[in-house]
Amino acid sequence: MAQVPQTFFDALAVRTWCGLALTALGRAREEIDAINVYPVADGDTGTNMYLTVESAATAVEAVFAGYEAGSGAGSVPAGKPSLADAARAMAHGALIGARGNSGTILAQLLRGMAQVLAADGETPHTDGDGLGLALRHAADSARQAVAHPVEGTVLSVASAAADAAEGAEGAGGDCGTVARAAYRGACAALAKTPGQLAVLEHAGVVDAGGRGLVAVLAALVGTFTGEVPALSGALSASHARVQPDRAPESARAPEPVLPEDCAVPPEDCADGPDGEGGPAFEVIYLLEAEDTAVARLRQRLDALGDSLVVVGGDGLWNVHVHVDDAGAAVEAGVEAGRPYRIRITHFGLDDAHTRGGERPPRERVQRAVVAVVPGEGLAGLYAEAGATTVLARPGEPPASGELVQAVRRAHAREVVLLPNDADLRHTAAAAAEQARAEGIRVALIPTRSAVQGIAALAVHEPERRFDEDVVSMTSAAGATRYAEVAVAERQSWTMAGICQAGDVLGLIDGDVAVIGSDVTTAAETVLNRMLAAGGELVTLVLGDEAPDGVAEHLETRVREAYLAVDTVVYRGGRQGALLLIGVE
């Protein structure tokens, strides 16, 4: 599609590029997902890169909207944003919206470019030379963000694009010439990826992340020439798992399929995959932390798992890692700073990542559980039980779109959705409807607290019929009374009377039942009232700010006063409430 070309890099060029890149990735998303076999065959690389660029484009549009609405009034000047404004917005948007391994690396590529384009100095980086410098810095910074760079991935494609751009830059090329050279260099590198990674050769595909970057660079060409290079719609090659030298001619996997402008034959391929397995969880979170703390975090996470990518800077980071102990990965983030927007995905027993590279990209599992959880500790607990989690921090409830994305990440034909909050019932219902429209069977269990979700998850049996499983989980949740102990933020009328700011509140089934001044005393009163109606199991979930000894005191109280009642204690992290209580 013809575009009005930009002659140099300015804010409008950033805006145009983000828009064209989003369109290109949107068209190629499903095909890129289909060839995603490394580092995990979870079929989401195209989607993750699309969502990352979507976040970047949204941030850039917000900057333009601010200037257009300002018109000289207030703190927003009239006119249009500068290149630095737009580039920084693009980088920040990509950072906070980065998804998955390739999306996180793409965010660092955009950040690296922005650092050059937005740099202060007498010589603005708006011409071909500046674009070449930006692409070089982007490739280098992305490689540095990955704990163990692997050739044959998006990193190789980015480096080749930068090398080619530097050649065109040295010849005095303008932005269009440099962008076209970078695109062609990326195409050539993409064609070579099967010869660098055995798992790609074995599947008969090119690297999915590299393919996504080629689409982004094609959009860069379109920004400065007015014409986006045509991209082939047939991206995925055969996933036959027979060795090429043993298969009959008709059964051999074809050469990796490339964009139409990437007519560079791949080199001879290496041997097949080595069959080694890998961690079971993907953990992603944003992190507010100092540079020194992040350096220690890298070492800690590198020892826990693989596919470690830490991108960002200036106090805000995006952390991505594959681990077996999801809770430990989150706890490492808590020690480094303040993690939030935590996403934990269980790859599943049928994932090629956990069984080696000799299987095609995993098909949808039959059933999964998606749960909203209020704290990092519970996120780890739920994930270890096989659930896909969405973290809801105090004052930051997830939107329906986040729940839909979690349902998609679960990669299942049937999904049980646990909102774990009465205030999220409408949001969860909207997400369930959207997922159903996409062909996913979704059952929404109206859990009102994370302790009800724990009870439901405890009886979840994916092997039985869906309806029977949902009924059993619903019954378990419904049979669990829930309570929480929190601190009042302001004066308010309640069912138990007037509370003042700083009072300790005990809420049972959503209503204030106790107003006090001591957390342990209020918690004991709440627990006694709940157990007066009977119970067999007490679940306590401690928040980070719960006083020392409260769990031990309540456990002792239950043991001494209520025969045959068991108690289990979990640590929920920064969950808002000081204490969550469940009685079932």
Coordinates of C-alpha atoms in Angstrom, one line a residue:
M1 CA 0.0 0.0 0.0
A2 CA 1.4 3.4 -1.0
Q3 CA 2.2 5.8 1.8
V4 CA 3.3 9.4 1.8
P5 CA 7.1 9.0 2.4
Q6 CA 9.0 10.8 5.2
T7 CA 12.3 12.4 4.1
F8 CA 13.9 12.4 7.5
F9 CA 13.3 10.9 11.0
D10 CA 11.0 13.1 13.0
A11 CA 8.0 12.6 15.3
L12 CA 5.7 12.0 12.4
A13 CA 8.0 9.3 11.0
V14 CA 8.0 7.5 14.4
R15 CA 4.2 7.7 14.4
T16 CA 4.0 6.4 10.8
W17 CA 6.4 3.6 11.4
C18 CA 4.6 2.4 14.5
G19 CA 1.3 2.4 12.6
L20 CA 2.7 0.5 9.6
A21 CA 4.6 -2.0 11.8
L22 CA 1.3 -2.7 13.7
T23 CA -0.5 -3.3 10.4
A24 CA 2.3 -5.6 9.1
L25 CA 2.4 -7.7 12.3
G26 CA -1.4 -7.8 12.4
R27 CA -1.5 -9.4 8.9
A28 CA 1.4 -11.8 9.6
R29 CA 0.5 -12.6 13.2
E30 CA -1.1 -16.0 12.7
E31 CA 1.6 -17.2 10.3
I32 CA 4.4 -16.1 12.6
D33 CA 2.6 -17.9 15.5
A34 CA 2.5 -21.0 13.4
I35 CA 6.3 -21.2 12.8
N36 CA 7.1 -20.5 16.5
V37 CA 9.3 -23.4 17.6
Y38 CA 12.1 -21.7 19.5
P39 CA 12.8 -21.1 22.4
V40 CA 9.4 -22.6 23.2
A41 CA 6.9 -24.1 20.7
D42 CA 4.0 -22.2 22.2
G43 CA 2.7 -20.6 19.1
D44 CA 2.5 -16.9 20.3
T45 CA 5.5 -15.1 18.9
G46 CA 3.5 -13.2 16.3
T47 CA 0.9 -12.3 18.8
N48 CA 3.4 -11.1 21.4
M49 CA 5.3 -8.9 18.9
Y50 CA 2.0 -7.5 17.7
L51 CA 0.9 -6.6 21.3
T52 CA 4.3 -5.0 22.0
V53 CA 4.1 -2.8 19.0
E54 CA 0.5 -2.0 19.7
S55 CA 1.5 -0.7 23.2
A56 CA 4.3 1.4 21.5
A57 CA 1.9 2.8 18.9
T58 CA -0.7 3.7 21.6
A59 CA 1.9 5.6 23.6
V60 CA 3.0 7.6 20.6
E61 CA -0.6 8.4 19.7
A62 CA -1.1 9.6 23.3
V63 CA 1.8 12.0 22.9
F64 CA 0.3 13.4 19.6
A65 CA -3.1 13.7 21.2
G66 CA -1.7 15.6 24.2
Y67 CA -0.2 18.2 21.9
E68 CA -3.3 18.4 19.7
A69 CA -5.5 18.9 22.8
G70 CA -3.1 21.3 24.5
S71 CA -3.1 24.0 21.9
G72 CA -0.8 26.1 24.1
A73 CA -2.8 25.7 27.2
G74 CA -1.5 24.4 30.5
S75 CA 1.8 22.5 30.5
V76 CA 1.3 21.0 27.0
P77 CA 2.8 23.4 24.3
A78 CA 1.1 24.0 21.1
G79 CA 2.3 22.4 17.9
K80 CA 3.6 18.9 17.5
P81 CA 5.9 16.7 19.6
S82 CA 9.6 16.5 19.0
L83 CA 11.4 13.5 17.7
A84 CA 12.7 12.9 21.3
D85 CA 9.1 13.0 22.6
A86 CA 7.8 10.5 20.1
A87 CA 10.8 8.2 20.3
R88 CA 10.7 8.0 24.1
A89 CA 7.0 7.4 24.1
M90 CA 7.5 4.5 21.6
A91 CA 10.2 3.0 23.8
H92 CA 8.2 3.4 27.0
G93 CA 5.1 2.0 25.5
A94 CA 6.9 -1.0 24.1
L95 CA 8.6 -1.6 27.5
I96 CA 5.5 -1.7 29.6
G97 CA 3.5 -3.7 26.9
A98 CA 6.2 -6.2 26.0
R99 CA 5.0 -9.8 25.8
G100 CA 7.0 -13.0 25.6
N101 CA 10.6 -13.6 24.7
S102 CA 10.5 -12.0 21.2
G103 CA 8.3 -9.1 22.3
T104 CA 10.7 -8.3 25.2
I105 CA 13.7 -8.3 22.8
L106 CA 11.7 -6.1 20.3
A107 CA 11.0 -3.7 23.1
Q108 CA 14.8 -3.4 23.8
L109 CA 15.4 -2.9 20.0
L110 CA 13.0 0.0 20.0
R111 CA 14.5 1.4 23.2
G112 CA 17.9 1.2 21.7
M113 CA 16.8 3.2 18.7
A114 CA 15.1 5.7 20.8
Q115 CA 18.2 6.3 22.9
V116 CA 20.0 7.5 19.7
L117 CA 17.1 9.3 18.1
A118 CA 16.3 11.2 21.4
A119 CA 19.9 11.9 22.4
D120 CA 20.8 15.5 23.2
G121 CA 23.6 17.0 21.1
E122 CA 24.4 19.5 18.5
T123 CA 24.0 17.0 15.6
P124 CA 20.4 15.7 15.4
H125 CA 20.1 12.0 14.4
T126 CA 17.4 12.5 11.8
D127 CA 19.1 11.5 8.6
G128 CA 20.4 8.3 7.1
D129 CA 23.5 8.4 9.3
G130 CA 21.4 8.8 12.4
L131 CA 19.2 5.9 11.4
G132 CA 22.2 3.7 10.9
L133 CA 23.5 4.6 14.3
A134 CA 20.1 3.9 15.9
L135 CA 19.9 0.4 14.3
R136 CA 23.4 -0.4 15.4
H137 CA 22.8 0.7 19.0
A138 CA 19.4 -1.2 19.0
A139 CA 21.0 -4.5 17.9
D140 CA 23.9 -4.2 20.4
S141 CA 21.6 -3.2 23.4
A142 CA 19.2 -6.1 22.6
R143 CA 22.1 -8.6 22.5
Q144 CA 23.3 -7.3 25.9
A145 CA 19.8 -7.7 27.4
V146 CA 19.8 -11.4 26.7
A147 CA 21.6 -13.5 29.3
H148 CA 22.8 -16.1 26.8
P149 CA 22.5 -14.8 23.2
V150 CA 21.9 -17.5 20.6
E151 CA 22.6 -17.2 16.9
G152 CA 19.8 -18.0 14.5
T153 CA 17.3 -15.9 16.4
V154 CA 16.0 -12.3 16.2
L155 CA 19.3 -11.2 17.6
S156 CA 21.1 -12.4 14.5
V157 CA 18.6 -10.8 12.2
A158 CA 18.9 -7.5 14.1
S159 CA 22.7 -7.5 13.9
A160 CA 22.7 -8.2 10.2
A161 CA 20.2 -5.4 9.6
A162 CA 22.5 -3.0 11.5
D163 CA 25.6 -4.2 9.5
A164 CA 23.8 -3.6 6.2
A165 CA 22.5 -0.2 7.4
E166 CA 26.1 0.9 8.3
G167 CA 27.2 0.0 4.8
A168 CA 24.5 2.1 3.2
E169 CA 25.1 4.9 5.8
G170 CA 28.8 5.0 4.9
A171 CA 27.9 5.4 1.3
G172 CA 25.9 8.5 2.1
G173 CA 22.5 7.0 1.9
D174 CA 19.3 8.8 3.0
C175 CA 16.8 7.3 5.4
G176 CA 15.0 5.4 2.7
T177 CA 18.3 3.9 1.4
V178 CA 19.5 2.9 4.8
A179 CA 16.1 1.4 5.8
R180 CA 16.0 -0.7 2.6
A181 CA 19.5 -1.9 3.2
A182 CA 18.7 -2.9 6.7
Y183 CA 15.6 -4.7 5.5
R184 CA 17.5 -6.7 2.9
G185 CA 20.2 -7.5 5.4
A186 CA 17.6 -8.8 7.8
C187 CA 16.0 -10.9 5.0
A188 CA 19.4 -12.5 4.2
A189 CA 20.0 -13.3 7.9
L190 CA 16.5 -14.7 8.3
A191 CA 17.1 -17.1 5.5
K192 CA 20.2 -18.4 7.3
T193 CA 18.5 -19.1 10.6
P194 CA 17.7 -22.7 10.0
G195 CA 21.4 -23.4 9.4
Q196 CA 22.2 -21.8 12.8
L197 CA 19.5 -23.5 14.9
A198 CA 18.8 -27.3 14.4
V199 CA 15.3 -27.0 15.8
L200 CA 14.4 -24.6 12.9
E201 CA 15.9 -26.9 10.3
H202 CA 14.1 -29.9 11.7
A203 CA 10.8 -28.0 11.5
G204 CA 11.5 -26.6 8.1
V205 CA 10.9 -23.0 9.2
V206 CA 12.8 -19.7 9.8
D207 CA 13.0 -18.1 13.2
A208 CA 9.6 -16.6 14.1
G209 CA 11.1 -13.7 16.1
G210 CA 13.4 -12.8 13.2
R211 CA 10.5 -13.0 10.8
G212 CA 8.6 -10.6 13.0
L213 CA 11.5 -8.1 12.9
V214 CA 11.6 -8.4 9.1
A215 CA 8.0 -7.2 9.1
V216 CA 8.9 -4.3 11.4
L217 CA 11.8 -3.3 9.1
A218 CA 9.5 -3.6 6.1
A219 CA 7.3 -1.0 7.8
L220 CA 10.4 1.2 8.3
V221 CA 11.1 1.0 4.5
G222 CA 7.5 2.1 3.9
T223 CA 7.9 5.0 6.2
F224 CA 10.7 6.5 4.2
T225 CA 9.9 5.3 0.6
G226 CA 6.1 5.3 0.6
E227 CA 6.0 1.5 -0.3
V228 CA 6.0 -1.3 2.2
P229 CA 7.8 -4.3 0.7
A230 CA 5.3 -7.1 -0.1
L231 CA 5.2 -9.8 2.5
S232 CA 4.4 -13.4 1.7
G233 CA 1.3 -14.8 3.4
A234 CA 2.6 -18.3 3.4
L235 CA 5.0 -18.2 6.2
S236 CA 4.8 -21.7 7.8
A237 CA 6.5 -24.6 6.2
S238 CA 5.8 -28.3 6.8
H239 CA 6.3 -29.5 10.4
A240 CA 7.1 -33.1 9.3
R241 CA 9.3 -34.7 11.9
V242 CA 11.1 -37.1 9.7
Q243 CA 14.8 -36.6 9.1
P244 CA 15.2 -35.1 5.6
D245 CA 17.9 -37.7 4.5
R246 CA 15.6 -40.5 5.5
A247 CA 12.3 -39.2 4.1
P248 CA 11.0 -39.8 0.6
E249 CA 11.1 -36.8 -1.6
S250 CA 7.3 -36.1 -1.2
A251 CA 7.6 -36.1 2.6
R252 CA 10.6 -33.8 3.0
A253 CA 10.1 -30.5 4.7
P254 CA 10.4 -27.6 2.1
E255 CA 12.9 -24.8 2.4
P256 CA 11.9 -22.2 5.0
V257 CA 9.4 -19.8 3.5
L258 CA 10.5 -16.1 3.5
P259 CA 8.9 -12.8 2.6
E260 CA 8.8 -12.3 -1.1
D261 CA 11.6 -9.7 -1.1
C262 CA 13.9 -12.1 0.9
A263 CA 14.9 -14.4 -2.0
V264 CA 18.1 -15.6 -0.3
P265 CA 18.5 -19.4 -0.1
P266 CA 19.4 -20.8 3.3
E267 CA 22.7 -22.5 4.0
D268 CA 22.9 -26.2 4.6
C269 CA 21.2 -27.1 7.8
A270 CA 22.6 -28.7 10.9
D271 CA 21.6 -31.9 12.6
G272 CA 18.2 -32.3 14.3
P273 CA 17.3 -31.0 17.8
D274 CA 19.1 -32.4 20.7
G275 CA 16.0 -33.3 22.6
E276 CA 16.9 -31.5 25.8
G277 CA 13.9 -30.3 27.9
G278 CA 13.4 -27.0 29.7
P279 CA 11.5 -25.2 32.5
A280 CA 7.8 -25.4 32.8
F281 CA 6.8 -21.8 33.5
E282 CA 7.2 -18.4 31.7
V283 CA 7.4 -15.5 34.2
I284 CA 7.1 -11.9 33.1
Y285 CA 6.8 -8.8 35.1
L286 CA 7.5 -5.1 35.2
L287 CA 10.0 -4.0 37.9
E288 CA 10.8 -0.7 39.6
A289 CA 14.4 -1.1 40.7
E290 CA 17.8 0.4 40.8
D291 CA 20.5 -0.7 38.3
T292 CA 22.6 -2.4 41.0
A293 CA 19.6 -4.4 42.2
V294 CA 18.8 -5.5 38.6
A295 CA 22.4 -6.7 38.1
R296 CA 22.0 -9.0 41.1
L297 CA 18.6 -10.0 39.9
R298 CA 20.0 -11.1 36.5
Q299 CA 22.5 -13.4 38.3
R300 CA 19.7 -14.8 40.5
L301 CA 17.3 -15.5 37.6
D302 CA 20.0 -16.9 35.4
A303 CA 20.7 -19.5 38.0
L304 CA 16.9 -20.4 38.2
G305 CA 16.2 -21.0 34.5
D306 CA 16.7 -19.9 30.9
S307 CA 15.5 -17.6 28.2
L308 CA 16.4 -14.7 30.5
V309 CA 15.8 -11.2 29.0
V310 CA 15.9 -8.1 31.2
V311 CA 15.2 -4.8 29.3
G312 CA 14.7 -1.2 30.2
G313 CA 16.5 1.3 32.4
D314 CA 16.0 4.5 34.4
G315 CA 14.3 2.7 37.2
L316 CA 11.8 0.7 35.1
W317 CA 12.5 -2.8 33.7
N318 CA 10.7 -5.6 32.0
V319 CA 11.8 -9.1 33.1
H320 CA 11.2 -12.3 31.2
V321 CA 12.5 -15.8 32.2
H322 CA 11.5 -19.5 31.9
V323 CA 11.8 -21.4 35.2
D324 CA 10.6 -24.4 37.1
D325 CA 10.0 -22.4 40.3
A326 CA 7.8 -19.5 39.3
G327 CA 7.5 -18.4 42.9
A328 CA 11.2 -18.1 43.3
A329 CA 11.4 -15.9 40.1
V330 CA 8.8 -13.6 41.5
E331 CA 10.4 -13.5 45.0
A332 CA 13.7 -12.5 43.3
G333 CA 11.9 -9.5 41.8
V334 CA 10.5 -8.6 45.2
E335 CA 14.0 -8.6 46.6
A336 CA 15.2 -6.4 43.8
G337 CA 12.4 -3.8 43.9
R338 CA 8.7 -3.6 43.2
P339 CA 7.4 -6.1 40.6
Y340 CA 3.9 -5.6 39.1
R341 CA 1.8 -6.7 36.2
I342 CA 3.1 -10.2 36.9
R343 CA 2.2 -12.8 34.3
I344 CA 2.9 -16.5 34.9
T345 CA 2.2 -19.1 32.2
H346 CA 2.4 -22.8 32.6
F347 CA 3.7 -24.3 29.4
G348 CA 1.9 -27.6 30.1
L349 CA 2.9 -31.2 29.9
D350 CA 2.2 -31.3 26.2
D351 CA 4.6 -28.4 25.4
A352 CA 7.5 -29.2 23.3
H353 CA 9.6 -27.1 25.6
T354 CA 9.2 -29.6 28.4
R355 CA 9.7 -32.6 26.2
G356 CA 12.6 -31.4 23.9
G357 CA 12.5 -30.1 20.4
E358 CA 11.3 -33.3 18.6
R359 CA 7.7 -32.3 18.7
P360 CA 5.8 -29.8 16.5
P361 CA 4.4 -26.7 18.2
R362 CA 2.0 -27.8 20.8
E363 CA -1.7 -28.1 20.0
R364 CA -4.2 -26.6 22.4
V365 CA -4.5 -28.5 25.7
Q366 CA -8.0 -29.7 26.5
R367 CA -8.6 -27.6 29.6
A368 CA -6.9 -24.8 31.6
V369 CA -7.7 -22.6 34.5
V370 CA -7.2 -18.8 34.4
A371 CA -7.3 -16.9 37.7
V372 CA -7.0 -13.4 38.9
V373 CA -4.8 -13.2 42.0
P374 CA -4.1 -10.3 44.4
G375 CA -0.4 -10.9 45.3
E376 CA 2.8 -12.3 44.0
G377 CA 2.9 -15.2 46.4
L378 CA -0.5 -16.4 45.4
A379 CA 0.5 -16.0 41.7
G380 CA 3.3 -18.5 42.3
L381 CA 1.0 -20.8 44.2
Y382 CA -1.7 -20.8 41.5
A383 CA 0.9 -21.2 38.7
E384 CA 2.4 -24.2 40.4
A385 CA -1.1 -25.7 40.5
G386 CA -1.2 -25.3 36.7
A387 CA -3.2 -22.1 36.4
T388 CA -2.5 -19.1 34.2
T389 CA -2.5 -16.1 36.4
V390 CA -3.3 -12.4 36.1
L391 CA -2.1 -10.2 38.9
A392 CA -4.5 -7.6 40.3
R393 CA -2.6 -5.1 42.5
P394 CA -4.5 -2.7 44.9
G395 CA -6.1 0.0 42.8
E396 CA -5.1 -1.7 39.5
P397 CA -7.8 -4.2 38.6
P398 CA -7.2 -5.9 35.3
A399 CA -9.2 -4.9 32.2
S400 CA -11.2 -7.4 30.2
G401 CA -8.6 -7.3 27.5
E402 CA -5.9 -8.6 30.0
L403 CA -8.2 -11.5 30.9
V404 CA -8.8 -12.3 27.3
Q405 CA -5.0 -12.4 26.7
A406 CA -4.6 -14.7 29.7
V407 CA -7.3 -17.0 28.2
R408 CA -5.4 -17.0 24.9
R409 CA -2.1 -17.7 26.7
A410 CA -3.6 -20.7 28.4
H411 CA -3.9 -22.2 24.9
A412 CA -6.8 -24.5 25.7
R413 CA -10.0 -25.6 24.1
E414 CA -11.8 -25.2 27.5
V415 CA -11.1 -22.6 30.1
V416 CA -12.3 -22.2 33.7
L417 CA -12.1 -18.5 34.6
L418 CA -11.8 -17.5 38.3
P419 CA -12.1 -13.7 38.9
N420 CA -11.6 -14.0 42.6
D421 CA -13.2 -10.6 43.2
A422 CA -16.8 -9.6 43.3
D423 CA -16.0 -6.3 41.6
L424 CA -14.5 -8.1 38.6
R425 CA -17.6 -10.1 37.7
H426 CA -18.7 -7.8 34.9
T427 CA -15.1 -7.5 33.6
A428 CA -14.7 -11.3 33.7
A429 CA -18.1 -11.9 32.0
A430 CA -17.1 -9.6 29.1
A431 CA -13.8 -11.4 28.7
A432 CA -15.5 -14.7 28.7
E433 CA -17.9 -13.6 26.0
Q434 CA -15.0 -12.4 23.8
A435 CA -13.1 -15.7 24.3
R436 CA -16.3 -17.6 23.4
A437 CA -16.5 -15.6 20.2
E438 CA -13.0 -16.8 19.4
G439 CA -14.2 -20.5 19.7
I440 CA -12.9 -21.1 23.2
R441 CA -15.3 -22.8 25.6
V442 CA -15.3 -20.7 28.8
A443 CA -17.0 -21.3 32.1
L444 CA -17.0 -18.4 34.6
I445 CA -17.1 -19.4 38.2
P446 CA -18.0 -16.3 40.3
T447 CA -15.3 -16.6 42.9
R448 CA -15.3 -13.5 45.2
S449 CA -11.9 -14.1 46.9
A450 CA -8.6 -15.8 46.2
V451 CA -9.3 -18.3 49.0
Q452 CA -12.5 -19.4 47.1
G453 CA -10.3 -19.8 44.0
I454 CA -7.8 -22.0 46.0
A455 CA -10.7 -24.2 47.0
A456 CA -12.0 -24.5 43.5
L457 CA -8.5 -25.2 42.1
A458 CA -8.0 -28.0 44.7
V459 CA -10.8 -30.1 43.2
H460 CA -10.0 -29.3 39.6
E461 CA -9.7 -32.5 37.6
P462 CA -9.0 -31.8 33.9
E463 CA -9.6 -35.5 33.0
R464 CA -13.3 -35.5 33.8
R465 CA -16.1 -34.0 31.7
F466 CA -16.0 -30.2 31.5
D467 CA -19.5 -29.7 33.0
E468 CA -18.7 -32.0 35.9
D469 CA -15.4 -30.3 36.6
V470 CA -17.1 -26.8 36.6
V471 CA -19.9 -28.0 38.9
S472 CA -17.3 -29.5 41.3
M473 CA -15.2 -26.4 41.3
T474 CA -18.2 -24.1 41.7
S475 CA -19.5 -26.2 44.7
A476 CA -16.1 -26.1 46.4
A477 CA -15.9 -22.3 45.9
G478 CA -19.4 -21.8 47.1
A479 CA -18.8 -23.9 50.2
T480 CA -15.9 -21.7 51.2
R481 CA -16.7 -18.6 53.4
Y482 CA -14.2 -15.8 52.9
A483 CA -13.0 -12.9 55.0
E484 CA -10.2 -10.4 55.0
V485 CA -8.5 -8.1 57.6
A486 CA -7.5 -4.7 56.3
V487 CA -6.8 -1.2 57.5
A488 CA -9.4 1.6 56.9
E489 CA -8.2 4.3 54.6
R490 CA -10.8 6.9 55.6
Q491 CA -13.8 7.4 57.9
S492 CA -16.8 5.5 56.6
W493 CA -20.2 4.1 57.6
T494 CA -20.2 0.3 57.8
M495 CA -22.5 -2.6 58.8
A496 CA -20.5 -2.7 62.1
G497 CA -20.7 1.1 62.7
I498 CA -18.5 4.1 61.9
C499 CA -14.8 3.4 61.3
Q500 CA -12.0 5.9 61.3
A501 CA -8.9 6.1 59.1
G502 CA -6.4 3.6 60.5
D503 CA -8.9 1.3 62.2
V504 CA -8.5 -2.4 61.6
L505 CA -11.5 -3.9 59.7
G506 CA -12.6 -7.5 59.6
L507 CA -14.8 -8.2 56.6
I508 CA -16.8 -11.5 56.3
D509 CA -18.3 -12.4 52.9
G510 CA -17.7 -8.8 51.8
D511 CA -19.3 -6.9 54.7
V512 CA -17.5 -5.2 57.6
A513 CA -18.2 -7.3 60.7
V514 CA -15.5 -6.2 63.1
I515 CA -13.9 -2.8 63.8
G516 CA -10.9 -2.8 66.1
S517 CA -7.4 -1.4 66.7
D518 CA -5.3 -4.6 66.8
V519 CA -4.8 -6.9 63.8
T520 CA -4.4 -10.1 65.7
T521 CA -7.4 -9.5 67.9
A522 CA -9.6 -8.5 65.0
A523 CA -8.5 -11.6 63.0
E524 CA -9.2 -13.9 65.9
T525 CA -12.7 -12.4 66.3
V526 CA -13.4 -12.9 62.6
L527 CA -12.2 -16.4 62.6
N528 CA -14.3 -17.3 65.6
R529 CA -17.4 -16.0 64.0
M530 CA -16.7 -18.0 60.8
L531 CA -16.0 -21.2 62.6
A532 CA -19.1 -20.8 64.8
A533 CA -21.0 -22.1 61.7
G534 CA -18.7 -25.1 61.4
G535 CA -15.7 -25.9 59.1
E536 CA -13.0 -28.5 58.4
L537 CA -10.2 -26.4 56.9
V538 CA -9.0 -22.9 57.6
T539 CA -6.8 -21.2 54.9
L540 CA -4.8 -18.1 55.9
V541 CA -3.0 -15.9 53.3
L542 CA -0.6 -13.4 54.8
G543 CA 0.1 -10.1 53.2
D544 CA 3.6 -8.5 53.4
E545 CA 2.4 -6.0 56.1
A546 CA 0.7 -8.6 58.4
P547 CA 2.3 -8.4 61.9
D548 CA 4.7 -11.1 62.9
G549 CA 3.1 -13.9 64.8
V550 CA -0.5 -13.5 63.7
A551 CA -0.5 -16.8 61.7
E552 CA 1.0 -18.7 64.6
H553 CA -1.6 -17.2 67.0
L554 CA -4.5 -18.1 64.8
E555 CA -3.2 -21.6 64.2
T556 CA -2.9 -22.2 67.9
R557 CA -6.4 -20.8 68.5
V558 CA -7.8 -23.3 65.9
R559 CA -5.9 -26.2 67.3
E560 CA -7.0 -25.6 70.9
A561 CA -10.6 -24.5 70.3
Y562 CA -11.8 -26.4 67.3
L563 CA -11.2 -30.2 67.1
A564 CA -10.6 -31.8 63.7
V565 CA -10.1 -28.4 61.9
D566 CA -6.9 -28.1 59.9
T567 CA -5.1 -24.9 59.1
V568 CA -2.9 -24.1 56.1
V569 CA -0.9 -20.9 55.7
Y570 CA 0.3 -19.2 52.5
R571 CA 2.2 -16.0 51.9
G572 CA 0.5 -13.8 49.4
G573 CA 3.0 -10.9 49.1
R574 CA 1.7 -7.4 48.3
Q575 CA -1.9 -8.3 48.2
G576 CA -3.6 -5.2 49.6
A577 CA -5.3 -7.0 52.6
L578 CA -3.2 -7.8 55.7
L579 CA -4.8 -11.2 55.8
L580 CA -7.2 -13.4 53.8
I581 CA -9.1 -16.1 55.6
G582 CA -11.1 -19.0 54.1
V583 CA -13.2 -21.6 55.9
E584 CA -14.5 -24.6 54.1

